[in-house]
Coordinates of C-alpha atoms in Angstrom, one line a residue:
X1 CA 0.9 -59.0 7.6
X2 CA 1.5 -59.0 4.0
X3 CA 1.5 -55.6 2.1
X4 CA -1.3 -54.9 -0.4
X5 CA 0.4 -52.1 -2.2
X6 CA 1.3 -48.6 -2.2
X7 CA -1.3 -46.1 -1.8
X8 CA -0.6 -44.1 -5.3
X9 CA -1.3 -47.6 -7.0
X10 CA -4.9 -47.0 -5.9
X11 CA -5.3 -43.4 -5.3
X12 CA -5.6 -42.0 -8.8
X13 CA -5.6 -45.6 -11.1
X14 CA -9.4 -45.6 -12.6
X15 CA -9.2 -49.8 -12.1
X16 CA -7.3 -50.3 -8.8
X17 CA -9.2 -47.3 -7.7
X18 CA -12.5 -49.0 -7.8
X19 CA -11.0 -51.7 -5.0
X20 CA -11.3 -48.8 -2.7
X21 CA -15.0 -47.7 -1.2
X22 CA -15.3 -45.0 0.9
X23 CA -14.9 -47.0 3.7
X24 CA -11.0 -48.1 3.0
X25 CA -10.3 -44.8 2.3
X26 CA -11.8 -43.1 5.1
X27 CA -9.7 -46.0 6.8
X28 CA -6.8 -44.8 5.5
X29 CA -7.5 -41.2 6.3
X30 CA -7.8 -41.9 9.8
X31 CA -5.0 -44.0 10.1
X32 CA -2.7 -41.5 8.3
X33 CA -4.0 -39.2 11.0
X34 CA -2.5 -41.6 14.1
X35 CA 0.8 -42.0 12.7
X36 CA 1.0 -38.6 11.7
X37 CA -0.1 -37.4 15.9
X38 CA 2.4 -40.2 17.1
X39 CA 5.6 -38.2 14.7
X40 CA 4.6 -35.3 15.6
X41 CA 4.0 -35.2 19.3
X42 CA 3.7 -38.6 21.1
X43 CA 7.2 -39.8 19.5
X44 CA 8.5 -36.9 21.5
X45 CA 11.0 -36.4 19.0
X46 CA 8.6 -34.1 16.5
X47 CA 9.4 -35.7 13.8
X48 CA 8.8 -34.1 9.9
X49 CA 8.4 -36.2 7.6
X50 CA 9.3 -33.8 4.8
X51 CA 8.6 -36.0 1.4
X52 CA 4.6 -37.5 2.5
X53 CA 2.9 -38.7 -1.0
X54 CA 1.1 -41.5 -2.0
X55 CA 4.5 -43.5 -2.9
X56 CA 5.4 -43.3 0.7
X57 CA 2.4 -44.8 2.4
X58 CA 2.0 -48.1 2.6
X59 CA -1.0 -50.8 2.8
X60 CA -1.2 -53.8 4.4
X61 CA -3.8 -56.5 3.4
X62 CA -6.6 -54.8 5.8
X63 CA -5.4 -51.1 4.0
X64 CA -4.1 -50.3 7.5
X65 CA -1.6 -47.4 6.0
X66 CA 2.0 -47.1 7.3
X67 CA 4.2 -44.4 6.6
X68 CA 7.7 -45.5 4.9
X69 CA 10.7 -43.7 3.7
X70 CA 11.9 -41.4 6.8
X71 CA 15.4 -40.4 4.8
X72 CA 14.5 -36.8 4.5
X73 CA 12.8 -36.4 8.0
X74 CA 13.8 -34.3 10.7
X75 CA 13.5 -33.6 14.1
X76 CA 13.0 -30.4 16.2
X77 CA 13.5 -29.4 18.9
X78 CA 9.4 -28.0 19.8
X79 CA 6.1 -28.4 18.0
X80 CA 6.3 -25.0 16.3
X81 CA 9.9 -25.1 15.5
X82 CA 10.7 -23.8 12.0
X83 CA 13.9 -24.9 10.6
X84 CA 15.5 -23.1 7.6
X85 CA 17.2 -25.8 5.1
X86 CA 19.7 -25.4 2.5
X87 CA 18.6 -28.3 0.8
X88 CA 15.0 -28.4 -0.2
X89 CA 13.4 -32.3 -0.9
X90 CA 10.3 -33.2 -1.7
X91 CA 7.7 -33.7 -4.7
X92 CA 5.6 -31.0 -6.5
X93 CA 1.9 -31.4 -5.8
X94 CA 2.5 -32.2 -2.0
X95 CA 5.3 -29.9 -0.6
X96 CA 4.3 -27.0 1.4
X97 CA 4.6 -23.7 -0.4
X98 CA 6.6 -22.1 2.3
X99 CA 9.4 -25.0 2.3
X100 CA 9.2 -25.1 -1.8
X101 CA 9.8 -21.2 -1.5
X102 CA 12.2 -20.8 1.6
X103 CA 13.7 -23.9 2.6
X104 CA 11.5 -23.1 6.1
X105 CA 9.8 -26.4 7.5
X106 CA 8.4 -27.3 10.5
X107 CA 5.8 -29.6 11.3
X108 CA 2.6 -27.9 9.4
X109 CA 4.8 -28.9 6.3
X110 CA 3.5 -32.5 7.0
X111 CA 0.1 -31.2 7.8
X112 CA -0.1 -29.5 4.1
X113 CA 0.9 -32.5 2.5
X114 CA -1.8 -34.6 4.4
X115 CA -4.2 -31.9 3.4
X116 CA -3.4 -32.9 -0.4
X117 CA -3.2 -37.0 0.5
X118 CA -6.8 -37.0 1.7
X119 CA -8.2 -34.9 -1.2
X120 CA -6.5 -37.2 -3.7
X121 CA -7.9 -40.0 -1.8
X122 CA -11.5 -38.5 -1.8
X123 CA -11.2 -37.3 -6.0
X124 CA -9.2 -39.9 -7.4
X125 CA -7.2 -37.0 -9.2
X126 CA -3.4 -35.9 -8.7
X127 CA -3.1 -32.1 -7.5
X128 CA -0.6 -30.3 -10.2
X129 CA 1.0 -27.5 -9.6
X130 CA 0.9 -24.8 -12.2
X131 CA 4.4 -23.1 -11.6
X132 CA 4.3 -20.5 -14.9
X133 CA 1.4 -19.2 -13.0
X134 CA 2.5 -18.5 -9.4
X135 CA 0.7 -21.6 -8.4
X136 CA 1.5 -22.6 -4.8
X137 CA -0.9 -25.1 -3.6
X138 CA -2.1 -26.9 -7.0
X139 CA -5.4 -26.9 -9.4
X140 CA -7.0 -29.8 -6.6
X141 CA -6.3 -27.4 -3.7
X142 CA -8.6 -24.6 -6.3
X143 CA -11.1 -27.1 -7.4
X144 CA -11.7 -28.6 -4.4
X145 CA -12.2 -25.0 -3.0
X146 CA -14.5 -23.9 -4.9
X147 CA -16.7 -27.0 -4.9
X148 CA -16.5 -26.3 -1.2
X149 CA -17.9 -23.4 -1.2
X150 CA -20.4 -23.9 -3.7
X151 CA -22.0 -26.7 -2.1
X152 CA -20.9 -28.4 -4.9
X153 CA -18.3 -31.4 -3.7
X154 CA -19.8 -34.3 -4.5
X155 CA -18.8 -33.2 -7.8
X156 CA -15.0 -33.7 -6.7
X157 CA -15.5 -37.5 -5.6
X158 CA -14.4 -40.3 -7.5
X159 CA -16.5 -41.4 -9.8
X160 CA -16.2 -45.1 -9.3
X161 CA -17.3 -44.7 -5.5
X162 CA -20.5 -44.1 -7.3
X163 CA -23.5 -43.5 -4.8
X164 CA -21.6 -45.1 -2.0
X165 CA -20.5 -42.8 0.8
X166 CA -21.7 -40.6 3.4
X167 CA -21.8 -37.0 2.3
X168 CA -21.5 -35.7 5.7
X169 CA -17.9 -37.6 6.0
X170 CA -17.0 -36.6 2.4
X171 CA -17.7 -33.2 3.8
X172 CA -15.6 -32.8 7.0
X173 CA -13.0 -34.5 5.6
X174 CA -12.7 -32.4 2.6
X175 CA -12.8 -29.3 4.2
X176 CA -10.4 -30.9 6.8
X177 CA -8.4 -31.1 4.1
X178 CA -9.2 -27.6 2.9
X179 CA -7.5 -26.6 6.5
X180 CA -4.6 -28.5 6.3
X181 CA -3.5 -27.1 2.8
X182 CA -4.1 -23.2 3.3
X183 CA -0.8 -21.2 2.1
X184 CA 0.1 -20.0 5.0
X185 CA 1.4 -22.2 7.7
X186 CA -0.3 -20.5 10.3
X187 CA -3.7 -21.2 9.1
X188 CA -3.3 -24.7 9.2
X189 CA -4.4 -27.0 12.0
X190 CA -2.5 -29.0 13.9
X191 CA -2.4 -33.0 13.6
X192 CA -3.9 -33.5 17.1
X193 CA -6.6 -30.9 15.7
X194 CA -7.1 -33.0 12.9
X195 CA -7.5 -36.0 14.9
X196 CA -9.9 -34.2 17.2
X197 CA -11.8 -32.6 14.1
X198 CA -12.5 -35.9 12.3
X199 CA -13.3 -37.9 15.2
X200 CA -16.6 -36.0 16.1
X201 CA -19.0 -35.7 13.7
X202 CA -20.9 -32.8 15.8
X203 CA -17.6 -31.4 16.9
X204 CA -17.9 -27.6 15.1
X205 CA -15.2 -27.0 12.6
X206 CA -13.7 -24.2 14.4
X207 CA -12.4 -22.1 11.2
X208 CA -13.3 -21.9 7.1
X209 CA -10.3 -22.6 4.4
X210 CA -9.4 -19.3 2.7
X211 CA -9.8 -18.7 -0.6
X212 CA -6.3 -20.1 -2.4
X213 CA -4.0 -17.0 -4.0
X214 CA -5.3 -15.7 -7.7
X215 CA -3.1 -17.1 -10.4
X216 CA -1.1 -15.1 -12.2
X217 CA -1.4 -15.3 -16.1
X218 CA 0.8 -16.9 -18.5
X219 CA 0.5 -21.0 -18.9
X220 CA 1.3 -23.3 -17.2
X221 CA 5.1 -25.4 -16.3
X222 CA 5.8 -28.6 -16.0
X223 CA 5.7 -30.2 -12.7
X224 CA 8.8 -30.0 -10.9
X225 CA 10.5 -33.1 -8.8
X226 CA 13.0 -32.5 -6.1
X227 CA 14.5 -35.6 -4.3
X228 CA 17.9 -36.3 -2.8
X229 CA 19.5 -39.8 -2.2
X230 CA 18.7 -41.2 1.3
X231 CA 18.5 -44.4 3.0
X232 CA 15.0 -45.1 4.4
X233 CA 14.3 -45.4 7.9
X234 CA 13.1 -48.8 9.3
X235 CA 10.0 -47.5 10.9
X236 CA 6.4 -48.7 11.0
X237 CA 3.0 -46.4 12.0
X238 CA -0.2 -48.7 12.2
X239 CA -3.7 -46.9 12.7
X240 CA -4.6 -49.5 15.5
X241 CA -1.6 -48.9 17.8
X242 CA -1.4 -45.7 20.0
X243 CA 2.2 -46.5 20.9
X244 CA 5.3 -47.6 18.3
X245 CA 6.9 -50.5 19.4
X246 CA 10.4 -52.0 18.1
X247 CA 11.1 -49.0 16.0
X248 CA 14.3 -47.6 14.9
X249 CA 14.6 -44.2 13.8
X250 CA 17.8 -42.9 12.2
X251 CA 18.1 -39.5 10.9
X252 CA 20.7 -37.8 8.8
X253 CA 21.9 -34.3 10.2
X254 CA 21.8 -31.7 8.2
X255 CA 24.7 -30.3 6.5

């Protein structure tokens, strides 16, 4: 199938943006959800993913999403293995603030950046983090909070989605979201609980996001961007397929 793009061409661009209604995106949600589940548990690897932003998932024609660009994942050895690193990779706006600050991953760092992939995908609008400030989660994580708890969110959707979605769905999977990006790793749900969570609309959300940290004043840095030279990973994660076939994973050790 032939690709349609990468998902940052569409997520924040005000005219490719408009090619995506509610139901694409919520698409895209879900099926960032699968492949996420299969890494993390089915793969029985538990693989991390390490580097998930828009640049690294893929759409096909149908905007079936496929994650791409495994050359900074990892494996461990259980699902709530953390791993300390001596060589932190990843983007600002989407890596988990206790890798950014410890080098310490595990597979809740993929879970924060999904958190910050779907509220993207809902607003339209990159999350910045403000790092003069103490800023750990970005100024999306904070708006998107507070619109949450004011009742307020159909303020954060994308304005060129218009009228056009279901506010119940914008509002699980925003606070969903909400869940997945909390500070501390512990807080977070796991990917199977995200599946579970969005799957059921009458399904109880079992917890409420906590209020993100106070900034601290002074004004705010420039966005930081830490990377490393990898090879990618020949590996393909479709939303329609519960199992990978023909897939080839090759991970560098750490050193």
């Amino acid at each position: 199938m032939l690709s349609k793009g990468l998902l940052f061409q569409y997520s924040t661009d005000r005219i490719k943006g408009q090619l995506l209604d509610w139901s694409k995106r919520l698409k895209i949600i879900k099926g960032l959800v699968e492949g996420l589940v299969y890494l993390h548990k089915h793969s029985m690897l538990h693989i991390v993913h390490r580097d998930l932003k828009p640049n690294n998932i893929l759409l096909e024609c149908d905007m079936t999403p496929k994650i791409s660009d495994f050359g900074s994942a990892q494996t461990l050895c259980s699902d709530v293995t953390e791993e300390r690193t001596s060589r932190v990779v990843g983007t600002s706006g989407y890596i988990a603030p206790e890798y950014a600050s410890r080098a310490v991953y595990s597979l809740k760092t993929d879970v924060f950046s999904f958190g910050i992939l779907v509220l993207e995908t809902i607003s339209g609008r990159k999350n910045t983090i403000l790092d003069k400030r103490g800023d750990t989660v970005g100024d999306l994580v904070r708006d998107a909070w507070c619109l949450w708890k004011d009742r307020r969110l159909h303020e954060l959707v994308d304005p060129s989605l218009g009228n056009r979605y279901e506010v119940a769905e914008i509002t699980r999977c925003a606070q969903v979201a909400l869940l997945c990006a909390q500070e501390d790793p512990a807080d977070r749900p796991t990917m199977t609980d995200v599946a579970a969570m969005l799957s059921s609309e009458s399904m109880r959300l079992p917890m409420e996001p906590k209020q993100p940290a106070v900034l601290s004043e002074g004004s705010a840095g420039e966005d930081t961007y830490m990377s490393q030279s990898s090879r990618t990973v020949d590996i393909t994660i479709t939303s329609s397929a519960t199992v990978l076939t023909r897939v080839r994973i090759i991970v560098d050790p750490e050193v």
